[in-house]
Short mmCIF file of C-alpha atoms and ligand atoms in Angstrom, two decimals:
data_model
loop_
_atom_site.label_atom_id
_atom_site.label_comp_id
_atom_site.label_asym_id
_atom_site.label_seq_id
_atom_site.Cartn_x
_atom_site.Cartn_y
_atom_site.Cartn_z
CA MET A 1 -38.19 -41.10 -2.15
CA ILE A 2 -37.10 -37.33 -3.95
CA LYS A 3 -34.76 -35.45 -0.78
CA ILE A 4 -34.73 -31.75 -1.01
CA GLY A 5 -32.40 -28.82 -0.08
CA ILE A 6 -33.78 -25.62 -0.03
CA ILE A 7 -32.05 -22.71 -0.32
CA GLY A 8 -33.18 -19.55 1.62
CA VAL A 9 -35.46 -20.25 4.47
CA GLY A 10 -37.00 -17.29 4.78
CA THR A 11 -41.04 -16.45 3.45
CA VAL A 12 -40.97 -18.31 0.77
CA GLY A 13 -39.10 -21.69 1.67
CA GLU A 14 -41.22 -21.68 5.12
CA ALA A 15 -44.37 -21.62 3.40
CA VAL A 16 -42.56 -24.87 1.01
CA VAL A 17 -41.23 -26.88 4.52
CA LYS A 18 -45.20 -26.55 5.80
CA ASN A 19 -46.99 -26.79 2.77
CA LEU A 20 -45.61 -29.81 2.04
CA LYS A 21 -46.13 -31.22 5.15
CA LYS A 22 -49.09 -30.11 5.88
CA ASN A 23 -50.20 -31.67 2.06
CA LYS A 24 -48.13 -35.14 2.08
CA GLU A 25 -50.00 -37.61 1.48
CA ILE A 26 -51.96 -36.02 -1.61
CA ILE A 27 -48.54 -34.35 -2.34
CA LYS A 28 -47.08 -38.58 -2.34
CA ALA A 29 -50.08 -39.58 -4.39
CA ARG A 30 -49.67 -37.28 -7.56
CA ALA A 31 -45.12 -37.45 -7.51
CA GLY A 32 -45.23 -40.35 -7.12
CA LYS A 33 -43.06 -40.48 -4.16
CA GLU A 34 -42.46 -39.34 -0.77
CA ILE A 35 -40.69 -35.53 -1.10
CA LYS A 36 -39.01 -35.13 1.84
CA VAL A 37 -36.33 -31.71 2.72
CA VAL A 38 -33.46 -32.54 4.22
CA LYS A 39 -31.85 -29.38 4.54
CA GLY A 40 -31.78 -25.81 4.09
CA VAL A 41 -29.77 -22.83 3.77
CA VAL A 42 -29.89 -19.77 6.03
CA ARG A 43 -28.35 -16.46 6.56
CA ASP A 44 -28.94 -16.95 10.44
CA LEU A 45 -28.09 -19.60 12.56
CA ASN A 46 -29.69 -18.10 15.27
CA LYS A 47 -33.02 -16.44 14.01
CA LYS A 48 -36.57 -17.73 15.43
CA ARG A 49 -38.60 -19.87 12.70
CA ASP A 50 -41.25 -21.55 12.21
CA ILE A 51 -40.52 -24.77 10.97
CA ASN A 52 -37.61 -27.66 11.85
CA ILE A 53 -35.75 -29.16 9.38
CA PRO A 54 -31.84 -29.49 10.00
CA LEU A 55 -30.08 -25.56 8.56
CA THR A 56 -26.49 -24.62 7.54
CA THR A 57 -25.12 -21.43 6.20
CA ASP A 58 -22.94 -23.84 3.26
CA TYR A 59 -24.66 -23.90 0.40
CA LYS A 60 -21.92 -26.50 -0.92
CA GLU A 61 -23.72 -28.57 1.61
CA VAL A 62 -27.57 -29.28 -0.92
CA THR A 63 -25.36 -28.34 -3.99
CA GLN A 64 -22.95 -30.60 -3.64
CA ASP A 65 -24.73 -33.33 -1.27
CA PRO A 66 -24.95 -36.55 -3.56
CA GLU A 67 -28.02 -37.29 -1.63
CA ILE A 68 -29.42 -34.05 -2.53
CA ASP A 69 -32.64 -34.14 -5.59
CA ILE A 70 -34.05 -31.16 -6.15
CA VAL A 71 -32.35 -28.21 -5.48
CA VAL A 72 -34.90 -25.21 -4.77
CA GLU A 73 -33.05 -22.19 -4.75
CA LEU A 74 -35.31 -19.45 -2.96
CA MET A 75 -32.71 -17.31 -1.48
CA GLY A 76 -33.63 -13.87 -3.85
CA GLY A 77 -30.32 -11.87 -5.28
CA VAL A 78 -29.28 -12.13 -9.38
CA GLU A 79 -25.35 -13.26 -9.22
CA SER A 80 -25.03 -14.93 -5.71
CA ALA A 81 -27.80 -16.43 -6.58
CA TYR A 82 -25.98 -17.57 -10.47
CA LYS A 83 -23.85 -18.71 -8.94
CA VAL A 84 -25.85 -21.30 -6.25
CA VAL A 85 -27.74 -22.20 -9.12
CA LYS A 86 -25.09 -23.28 -11.33
CA ASP A 87 -23.50 -24.76 -8.50
CA ALA A 88 -26.12 -27.28 -8.65
CA LEU A 89 -26.88 -27.80 -11.83
CA ILE A 90 -23.02 -28.81 -12.55
CA HIS A 91 -23.07 -31.33 -10.05
CA LYS A 92 -26.49 -32.35 -11.87
CA LYS A 93 -29.14 -31.07 -9.38
CA ALA A 94 -32.38 -31.04 -10.99
CA VAL A 95 -33.71 -27.05 -9.90
CA VAL A 96 -36.58 -25.13 -8.54
CA THR A 97 -36.19 -21.40 -8.49
CA ALA A 98 -39.06 -18.56 -7.66
CA ASN A 99 -36.20 -15.78 -8.49
CA LYS A 100 -37.64 -13.79 -11.40
CA ALA A 101 -34.70 -11.27 -11.09
CA LEU A 102 -32.60 -13.79 -11.63
CA LEU A 103 -33.53 -15.56 -14.72
CA ALA A 104 -34.55 -11.86 -15.99
CA TYR A 105 -30.51 -11.92 -16.45
CA HIS A 106 -28.95 -15.37 -16.70
CA ARG A 107 -31.84 -17.72 -18.30
CA PHE A 108 -30.30 -18.00 -21.57
CA GLU A 109 -27.50 -18.96 -19.55
CA LEU A 110 -28.62 -22.04 -17.66
CA GLN A 111 -31.08 -22.85 -20.59
CA LYS A 112 -27.56 -23.73 -21.84
CA LEU A 113 -26.15 -25.62 -18.95
CA ALA A 114 -29.32 -27.26 -17.57
CA SER A 115 -29.12 -30.96 -18.94
CA THR A 116 -31.56 -32.13 -15.34
CA PRO A 117 -35.09 -29.88 -15.11
CA PHE A 118 -35.36 -26.58 -14.48
CA GLY A 119 -39.09 -25.18 -12.90
CA TYR A 120 -39.10 -21.27 -12.04
CA GLU A 121 -43.42 -21.21 -11.77
CA ALA A 122 -42.94 -19.97 -8.90
CA SER A 123 -41.13 -16.53 -10.51
CA VAL A 124 -44.37 -15.10 -12.40
CA ALA A 125 -47.72 -14.26 -11.05
CA GLY A 126 -46.89 -15.81 -7.46
CA GLY A 127 -49.93 -18.84 -7.90
CA ILE A 128 -51.47 -18.52 -10.90
CA PRO A 129 -49.49 -21.18 -12.94
CA ILE A 130 -48.68 -19.04 -15.74
CA ILE A 131 -45.27 -20.65 -17.13
CA LYS A 132 -46.91 -24.02 -17.38
CA ALA A 133 -50.40 -22.09 -19.64
CA LEU A 134 -48.20 -20.59 -21.69
CA ARG A 135 -45.44 -22.90 -22.04
CA ASP A 136 -47.05 -26.36 -22.70
CA GLY A 137 -50.94 -25.47 -22.42
CA LEU A 138 -50.52 -22.28 -25.62
CA SER A 139 -47.59 -24.91 -27.26
CA ALA A 140 -49.52 -24.58 -30.76
CA ASN A 141 -50.00 -20.81 -31.01
CA ASP A 142 -48.88 -17.40 -32.57
CA ILE A 143 -48.35 -15.57 -28.75
CA ILE A 144 -50.00 -11.86 -30.02
CA GLU A 145 -50.23 -10.21 -27.24
CA ILE A 146 -49.81 -10.90 -22.96
CA LYS A 147 -50.60 -7.69 -21.21
CA GLY A 148 -50.62 -8.31 -17.26
CA ILE A 149 -50.65 -7.10 -13.47
CA ILE A 150 -47.61 -9.14 -12.28
CA ASN A 151 -46.43 -7.19 -9.37
CA GLY A 152 -49.06 -8.30 -6.63
CA THR A 153 -47.45 -5.59 -3.90
CA CYS A 154 -48.07 -2.92 -6.82
CA ASN A 155 -51.81 -3.98 -6.80
CA TYR A 156 -51.38 -3.68 -3.62
CA ILE A 157 -50.63 -0.65 -3.48
CA LEU A 158 -52.85 0.95 -5.49
CA SER A 159 -55.82 -0.55 -4.84
CA GLU A 160 -55.31 0.62 -1.51
CA MET A 161 -54.86 3.90 -2.43
CA LYS A 162 -57.94 4.10 -3.71
CA LYS A 163 -59.18 4.54 -0.85
CA GLY A 164 -57.73 7.25 0.57
CA ARG A 165 -55.06 5.31 1.87
CA ASP A 166 -51.80 7.32 1.91
CA TYR A 167 -49.09 5.54 -0.29
CA GLN A 168 -46.21 4.74 2.14
CA GLU A 169 -48.41 3.06 4.86
CA VAL A 170 -49.41 0.58 1.86
CA LEU A 171 -46.06 -0.16 1.32
CA LYS A 172 -45.19 -1.31 4.99
CA GLU A 173 -48.53 -3.35 5.15
CA ALA A 174 -47.22 -5.26 2.13
CA GLN A 175 -44.13 -6.09 3.35
CA LYS A 176 -45.04 -6.71 6.11
CA LEU A 177 -47.82 -9.38 4.45
CA GLY A 178 -44.20 -10.52 2.65
CA TYR A 179 -45.91 -9.64 -1.04
CA ALA A 180 -42.85 -7.47 -1.29
CA GLU A 181 -39.48 -7.77 -2.67
CA ALA A 182 -36.45 -7.48 0.18
CA ASN A 183 -35.80 -4.32 -1.70
CA PRO A 184 -39.30 -3.14 -2.50
CA THR A 185 -38.05 -0.42 -4.24
CA PHE A 186 -37.62 -3.32 -7.23
CA ASP A 187 -41.35 -3.61 -6.41
CA VAL A 188 -42.68 0.34 -6.98
CA GLY A 189 -40.29 0.65 -9.65
CA GLY A 190 -41.29 -1.69 -12.44
CA TYR A 191 -38.63 -3.53 -12.06
CA ASP A 192 -40.48 -6.99 -10.47
CA ALA A 193 -43.00 -6.80 -13.08
CA ALA A 194 -40.17 -6.35 -15.70
CA HIS A 195 -37.86 -9.59 -14.96
CA LYS A 196 -41.36 -11.40 -15.60
CA LEU A 197 -42.33 -9.45 -18.23
CA LEU A 198 -38.78 -11.35 -19.87
CA ILE A 199 -39.38 -13.99 -18.52
CA LEU A 200 -42.92 -14.88 -20.98
CA ALA A 201 -41.87 -13.09 -22.92
CA SER A 202 -38.52 -15.30 -23.38
CA ILE A 203 -41.20 -18.17 -23.64
CA ALA A 204 -43.47 -16.30 -26.07
CA TYR A 205 -41.19 -15.23 -28.57
CA ASN A 206 -37.07 -16.74 -27.48
CA ILE A 207 -35.94 -13.85 -26.95
CA ASP A 208 -33.18 -13.02 -24.77
CA ALA A 209 -33.63 -8.85 -23.97
CA LYS A 210 -32.21 -7.44 -20.31
CA PRO A 211 -34.16 -5.46 -18.09
CA GLU A 212 -31.91 -2.63 -19.41
CA ASP A 213 -33.52 -2.83 -22.59
CA ILE A 214 -37.29 -1.88 -22.49
CA LEU A 215 -39.39 0.83 -21.17
CA ILE A 216 -39.82 0.50 -16.99
CA GLU A 217 -41.71 2.55 -14.95
CA GLY A 218 -42.89 2.35 -11.67
CA ILE A 219 -45.63 3.51 -9.72
CA GLU A 220 -44.61 6.34 -7.09
CA ASN A 221 -45.10 8.70 -9.09
CA ILE A 222 -49.49 8.09 -8.64
CA ASN A 223 -51.05 10.65 -6.82
CA LEU A 224 -54.57 10.98 -5.32
CA MET A 225 -55.16 13.30 -7.91
CA ASP A 226 -54.38 10.48 -10.66
CA ILE A 227 -57.26 8.64 -9.28
CA GLU A 228 -59.39 10.98 -9.30
CA PHE A 229 -59.07 11.81 -13.03
CA ALA A 230 -59.40 7.83 -13.59
CA LYS A 231 -62.34 7.35 -11.41
CA GLU A 232 -64.09 10.25 -13.49
CA PHE A 233 -63.20 9.32 -17.14
CA GLY A 234 -63.96 6.01 -15.70
CA TYR A 235 -60.67 3.93 -15.88
CA GLU A 236 -58.53 2.33 -13.39
CA ILE A 237 -54.68 2.42 -12.76
CA LYS A 238 -53.00 -0.38 -12.81
CA LEU A 239 -49.03 -1.44 -13.19
CA LEU A 240 -49.07 -2.78 -15.97
CA GLY A 241 -46.72 -5.29 -17.96
CA ILE A 242 -47.01 -5.71 -21.44
CA ALA A 243 -45.34 -8.08 -24.95
CA LYS A 244 -46.79 -6.92 -27.98
CA LYS A 245 -46.35 -8.44 -31.12
CA ILE A 246 -46.17 -5.79 -34.37
CA ASP A 247 -44.94 -7.42 -37.76
CA ASN A 248 -41.23 -9.52 -36.89
CA LYS A 249 -40.82 -6.16 -33.39
CA ILE A 250 -42.02 -7.19 -29.68
CA GLU A 251 -43.01 -4.73 -27.39
CA LEU A 252 -42.48 -4.89 -24.20
CA ARG A 253 -43.30 -2.91 -21.12
CA VAL A 254 -44.26 -1.92 -17.94
CA HIS A 255 -45.95 1.48 -16.89
CA PRO A 256 -48.85 2.70 -14.78
CA THR A 257 -51.45 2.51 -17.18
CA LEU A 258 -54.94 3.91 -17.73
CA ILE A 259 -57.70 1.22 -18.42
CA LYS A 260 -61.27 1.57 -19.17
CA LYS A 261 -63.02 0.21 -15.48
CA GLU A 262 -65.13 -2.73 -18.39
CA GLU A 263 -62.16 -4.18 -18.40
CA MET A 264 -61.45 -7.82 -17.15
CA ILE A 265 -58.37 -6.73 -15.91
CA ALA A 266 -59.30 -3.44 -14.20
CA LYS A 267 -61.05 -5.09 -12.33
CA VAL A 268 -58.61 -7.43 -10.19
CA ASP A 269 -57.70 -5.14 -7.20
CA GLY A 270 -55.29 -6.08 -4.29
CA VAL A 271 -52.33 -8.16 -4.41
CA MET A 272 -54.28 -10.61 -6.82
CA ASN A 273 -52.78 -11.00 -9.54
CA ALA A 274 -53.60 -11.43 -13.95
CA VAL A 275 -52.08 -12.38 -16.80
CA SER A 276 -54.63 -12.13 -20.48
CA VAL A 277 -53.25 -13.78 -22.87
CA ILE A 278 -53.94 -14.05 -27.09
CA GLY A 279 -52.82 -16.30 -29.22
CA ASP A 280 -53.41 -16.15 -32.62
CA THR A 281 -55.49 -20.28 -33.07
CA VAL A 282 -56.85 -19.52 -29.02
CA GLY A 283 -57.80 -15.66 -29.23
CA GLU A 284 -57.70 -13.85 -25.34
CA THR A 285 -57.65 -16.55 -22.32
CA MET A 286 -56.94 -14.81 -19.05
CA TYR A 287 -55.27 -16.46 -16.06
CA TYR A 288 -56.13 -14.89 -12.35
CA GLY A 289 -54.93 -15.98 -9.10
CA PRO A 290 -52.93 -14.02 -5.45
CA GLY A 291 -49.54 -12.84 -7.13
CA ALA A 292 -47.18 -12.57 -3.98
CA GLY A 293 -47.07 -13.55 -0.92
CA GLY A 294 -45.67 -17.02 1.49
CA ASP A 295 -48.24 -19.66 0.54
CA ALA A 296 -49.61 -18.76 -3.09
CA THR A 297 -46.20 -19.14 -4.46
CA ALA A 298 -45.20 -22.11 -2.24
CA SER A 299 -47.68 -23.67 -4.28
CA ALA A 300 -46.15 -23.11 -7.53
CA VAL A 301 -42.73 -24.12 -6.07
CA ILE A 302 -44.12 -27.62 -5.50
CA SER A 303 -46.48 -27.87 -8.76
CA ASP A 304 -42.52 -27.74 -9.79
CA ILE A 305 -40.85 -30.01 -7.30
CA ILE A 306 -43.68 -32.84 -8.01
CA GLU A 307 -43.24 -32.29 -11.83
CA ILE A 308 -40.02 -33.13 -11.27
CA ALA A 309 -40.79 -35.86 -9.26
CA ARG A 310 -43.25 -37.39 -12.24
CA GLY A 311 -40.67 -37.50 -14.15
CA ILE A 312 -41.40 -34.43 -16.43
CA LYS A 313 -39.07 -32.63 -18.79
CA ALA A 314 -39.83 -29.99 -20.75
CA PRO A 315 -37.83 -27.20 -22.51
CA MET A 316 -36.93 -24.83 -20.02
CA LEU A 317 -38.06 -21.83 -21.93
CA GLY A 318 -39.69 -23.57 -23.89
CA PHE A 319 -38.30 -23.94 -27.49
CA LYS A 320 -36.16 -27.30 -28.08
CA LEU A 321 -35.16 -25.72 -31.45
CA PRO A 322 -33.89 -22.92 -32.34
CA LEU A 323 -37.28 -20.28 -33.34
CA ASN A 324 -37.09 -19.83 -36.85
CA LYS A 325 -37.96 -15.87 -37.08
CA ASN A 326 -35.97 -12.96 -36.01
CA TYR A 327 -37.81 -10.94 -34.01
CA LYS A 328 -36.34 -7.78 -32.40
CA LEU A 329 -37.42 -5.33 -30.20
CA LYS A 330 -39.33 -2.56 -30.50
CA GLU A 331 -37.45 1.15 -29.79
CA ILE A 332 -39.00 2.57 -26.90
CA ASP A 333 -38.88 5.62 -29.33
CA GLU A 334 -41.33 4.01 -31.41
CA ILE A 335 -44.02 2.82 -29.40
CA GLU A 336 -47.52 4.37 -29.91
CA SER A 337 -49.73 4.97 -26.86
CA LYS A 338 -52.62 7.31 -25.56
CA TYR A 339 -51.71 9.54 -23.29
CA TYR A 340 -52.91 11.29 -19.74
CA LEU A 341 -50.44 14.00 -18.26
CA ARG A 342 -50.88 16.09 -14.68
CA ILE A 343 -49.42 19.05 -15.74
CA ALA A 344 -49.22 22.23 -13.01
CA THR A 345 -48.76 25.51 -13.84
CA LYS A 346 -48.97 28.97 -12.90
CA ASP A 347 -52.91 30.42 -12.84
CA LYS A 348 -52.09 33.02 -16.30
CA VAL A 349 -53.55 34.25 -18.68
CA GLY A 350 -52.61 32.11 -22.02
CA VAL A 351 -51.12 29.25 -20.03
CA LEU A 352 -53.49 27.26 -21.67
CA ASN A 353 -52.44 28.05 -25.24
CA LYS A 354 -48.98 28.17 -25.08
CA ILE A 355 -49.42 24.18 -23.78
CA THR A 356 -51.76 22.68 -26.61
CA ASN A 357 -49.61 24.98 -29.43
CA VAL A 358 -46.60 22.99 -28.22
CA LEU A 359 -48.81 19.49 -28.38
CA ALA A 360 -50.05 20.63 -31.80
CA LYS A 361 -46.59 21.07 -32.63
CA HIS A 362 -45.89 17.65 -31.86
CA ASN A 363 -49.29 16.61 -33.78
CA ILE A 364 -50.77 15.03 -30.44
CA SER A 365 -54.70 15.44 -30.46
CA ILE A 366 -56.02 16.22 -27.46
CA GLU A 367 -59.37 13.64 -27.38
CA THR A 368 -60.13 14.95 -22.76
CA PHE A 369 -58.96 18.31 -20.52
CA LEU A 370 -59.89 18.82 -17.09
CA GLN A 371 -58.83 22.07 -15.19
CA LYS A 372 -58.74 21.79 -11.08
CA PRO A 373 -57.79 24.52 -9.38
CA LYS A 374 -55.98 24.00 -6.25
CA ASP A 375 -54.01 25.19 -4.17
CA ASN A 376 -51.11 28.83 -5.62
CA PHE A 377 -51.20 26.14 -8.77
CA ALA A 378 -53.43 25.43 -11.97
CA LYS A 379 -53.66 21.62 -12.47
CA LEU A 380 -54.66 20.53 -16.21
CA LEU A 381 -55.34 17.50 -16.17
CA PHE A 382 -55.77 16.30 -20.39
CA SER A 383 -56.13 12.57 -22.29
CA THR A 384 -54.37 12.44 -26.02
CA HIS A 385 -55.52 10.28 -28.81
CA LYS A 386 -52.74 7.98 -29.69
CA CYS A 387 -49.17 9.17 -30.38
CA LYS A 388 -45.21 8.08 -30.93
CA GLU A 389 -43.19 7.52 -27.00
CA LYS A 390 -40.65 9.67 -29.04
CA GLU A 391 -42.97 12.47 -29.67
CA ILE A 392 -44.66 13.00 -26.33
CA LYS A 393 -41.51 12.97 -24.84
CA LYS A 394 -39.89 16.05 -26.95
CA ALA A 395 -43.12 17.85 -25.91
CA ILE A 396 -43.16 17.49 -22.49
CA LYS A 397 -39.81 18.63 -22.12
CA GLU A 398 -40.96 21.62 -24.19
CA ILE A 399 -43.76 22.12 -22.12
CA GLU A 400 -41.60 21.36 -19.00
CA ALA A 401 -39.09 24.22 -20.37
CA PHE A 402 -42.39 27.47 -19.61
CA ASP A 403 -41.93 29.16 -16.67
CA PHE A 404 -44.95 29.32 -15.57
CA VAL A 405 -44.87 25.00 -15.55
CA LEU A 406 -43.82 23.07 -12.31
CA LYS A 407 -41.39 20.45 -12.87
CA PRO A 408 -42.22 17.64 -13.81
CA ILE A 409 -45.05 16.75 -15.45
CA ASN A 410 -46.43 13.37 -15.10
CA TYR A 411 -48.46 11.04 -17.59
CA ILE A 412 -49.06 7.71 -17.59
CA ARG A 413 -49.95 5.93 -20.68
CA ILE A 414 -53.69 5.23 -22.56
CA GLU A 415 -54.17 0.70 -23.06
CA GLU A 416 -57.34 0.34 -24.58
P1 NAP B 501 -36.68 -13.86 2.51
O1 NAP B 501 -38.27 -14.00 3.52
O2 NAP B 501 -35.96 -12.24 2.37
O3 NAP B 501 -36.08 -15.15 1.73
C1 NAP B 501 -35.07 -15.33 1.65
C2 NAP B 501 -33.94 -16.06 3.09
O4 NAP B 501 -32.57 -16.98 2.04
C3 NAP B 501 -33.79 -15.99 4.54
O5 NAP B 501 -33.89 -17.18 4.62
C4 NAP B 501 -32.18 -15.51 3.68
O6 NAP B 501 -31.77 -16.01 5.62
C5 NAP B 501 -31.63 -16.49 3.30
N1 NAP B 501 -30.44 -15.66 1.89
C6 NAP B 501 -30.62 -14.82 1.12
N2 NAP B 501 -28.96 -14.77 1.62
C7 NAP B 501 -28.73 -15.83 1.52
C8 NAP B 501 -27.25 -16.11 1.31
N3 NAP B 501 -26.51 -15.13 0.47
N4 NAP B 501 -26.73 -17.26 1.32
C9 NAP B 501 -28.05 -18.32 2.43
N5 NAP B 501 -29.15 -17.64 2.58
C10 NAP B 501 -29.87 -16.55 2.02
O7 NAP B 501 -37.43 -13.39 0.94
P2 NAP B 501 -38.50 -14.80 -0.10
O8 NAP B 501 -40.07 -13.54 0.12
O9 NAP B 501 -39.50 -15.74 0.71
O10 NAP B 501 -38.23 -14.56 -1.41
C11 NAP B 501 -37.47 -15.29 -1.95
C12 NAP B 501 -37.44 -15.95 -3.40
O11 NAP B 501 -39.07 -16.26 -3.82
C13 NAP B 501 -36.65 -14.39 -4.24
O12 NAP B 501 -36.19 -14.39 -5.15
C14 NAP B 501 -38.32 -13.84 -4.71
O13 NAP B 501 -38.04 -12.91 -5.38
C15 NAP B 501 -38.84 -14.60 -4.63
N6 NAP B 501 -40.30 -14.57 -4.91
C16 NAP B 501 -40.87 -14.14 -3.56
C17 NAP B 501 -42.40 -14.05 -3.48
C18 NAP B 501 -42.87 -13.61 -2.31
O14 NAP B 501 -43.79 -12.71 -1.99
N7 NAP B 501 -42.09 -13.51 -1.25
C19 NAP B 501 -43.14 -14.59 -4.44
C20 NAP B 501 -42.50 -15.27 -5.72
C21 NAP B 501 -41.20 -14.85 -5.59
P3 NAP B 501 -32.38 -15.44 6.51
O15 NAP B 501 -33.47 -16.10 7.31
O16 NAP B 501 -30.87 -15.92 7.16
O17 NAP B 501 -32.05 -13.88 6.31
N1 HSE B 502 -42.56 -8.99 -4.98
C1 HSE B 502 -43.42 -9.85 -5.30
C2 HSE B 502 -44.41 -8.74 -5.88
C3 HSE B 502 -43.81 -11.11 -5.37
O1 HSE B 502 -45.47 -8.07 -5.12
O2 HSE B 502 -45.48 -9.56 -6.95
C4 HSE B 502 -44.30 -12.12 -6.42
O3 HSE B 502 -43.90 -12.35 -7.40
#
């Protein structure tokens, strides 16, 4: 029998307990052993819960219990979870976690510390087995690109906004459904997707970047006008995590993105996630499934528990030896993209000319243009050809300085 302690019995923790019970016989057959949850750790012992396991508020009763084989960390947070997971590893427990924020900051330290198995399938894309796909199934490949919808909350919000629904109302709904992080700014601000992208990039390139090192933008400024523009020009707006290898440089970025509506990833709506991985040997592969929610995440957590019970131990981040390549993170300013700009201006003679002159000065060529009369302001919607991030930023700053322009100018990158 394998004995488990779960630290954090909330949305995901409860779903793990319930699904271990529901599929007890199947899981026992697959793992080769019975799996039993013997203790849970919570903050509030008086909270009403749907499960019936012994509970405590002291995590050491789990991490230091000689009877427990696997510690499952589902409490969230970064430094508090790091302390707990470190204690479990020091006490030679196998660890399973769904905590991408913890891994975004501490994955390399944890890898060094872990002499026992360490599972984190649930940390990226909820129920999609993307960690095992990338680390094991695609291990023969030099990874050229990873592109994914890896935040269920944002995808749910953007999908519902297409129906004309209000951003705040849909966010509240996503929280109720158990999709959002304890602090939903992590979701809508793009940070949660960035945490996940960094985990995938470590498996693909063994690169130890932190969230502060990469380009992260959220969906807070997307409005119905952007969605209308997207519709008019044949795009969908998705929050994407993108990792690209160009020579020895790795480009990592998370931002709302306009993608052609015919692309497979553009058709992924609601809480569903999708990740496309391009390997040099296999070509493009694509993974699709529910990206958030208790049961979807529990499916991934339990798969790690079964793998550990079976006695399989892959290197945590996929590399047994140091990678003999010196990958460097690409500077944010050097990233190249096409852009969509939404500029609100006073409706005066010569305005358009002044704006296009600034764009031309920075060598930014316009691909499409649309003017929408709205309220007291004209809304100018441009899309550009490819240019460098530093040039568009300079141009935006200069255009924002015109007294006829309403700040801030909104922009969305276009990925084609
Ligand atoms: P949650 O519903 O807020 O549950 C958190 C649980 O941890 C609660 O039981 C809470 O206790 C307990 N807890 C928090 N801080 C604690 C502390 N300092 N000491 C002891 N217990 C503590 O969160 P969740 O949605 O289940 O998410 C858990 C983890 O899974 C997070 O890392 C999250 O990022 C990750 N994740 C979530 C999803 C999802 O769809 N929800 C998907 C993938 C990954 P109380 O119950 O007493 O408050
Ligand atoms: N809050 C996360 C999301 C949970 O919405 O994708 C899954 O990691």
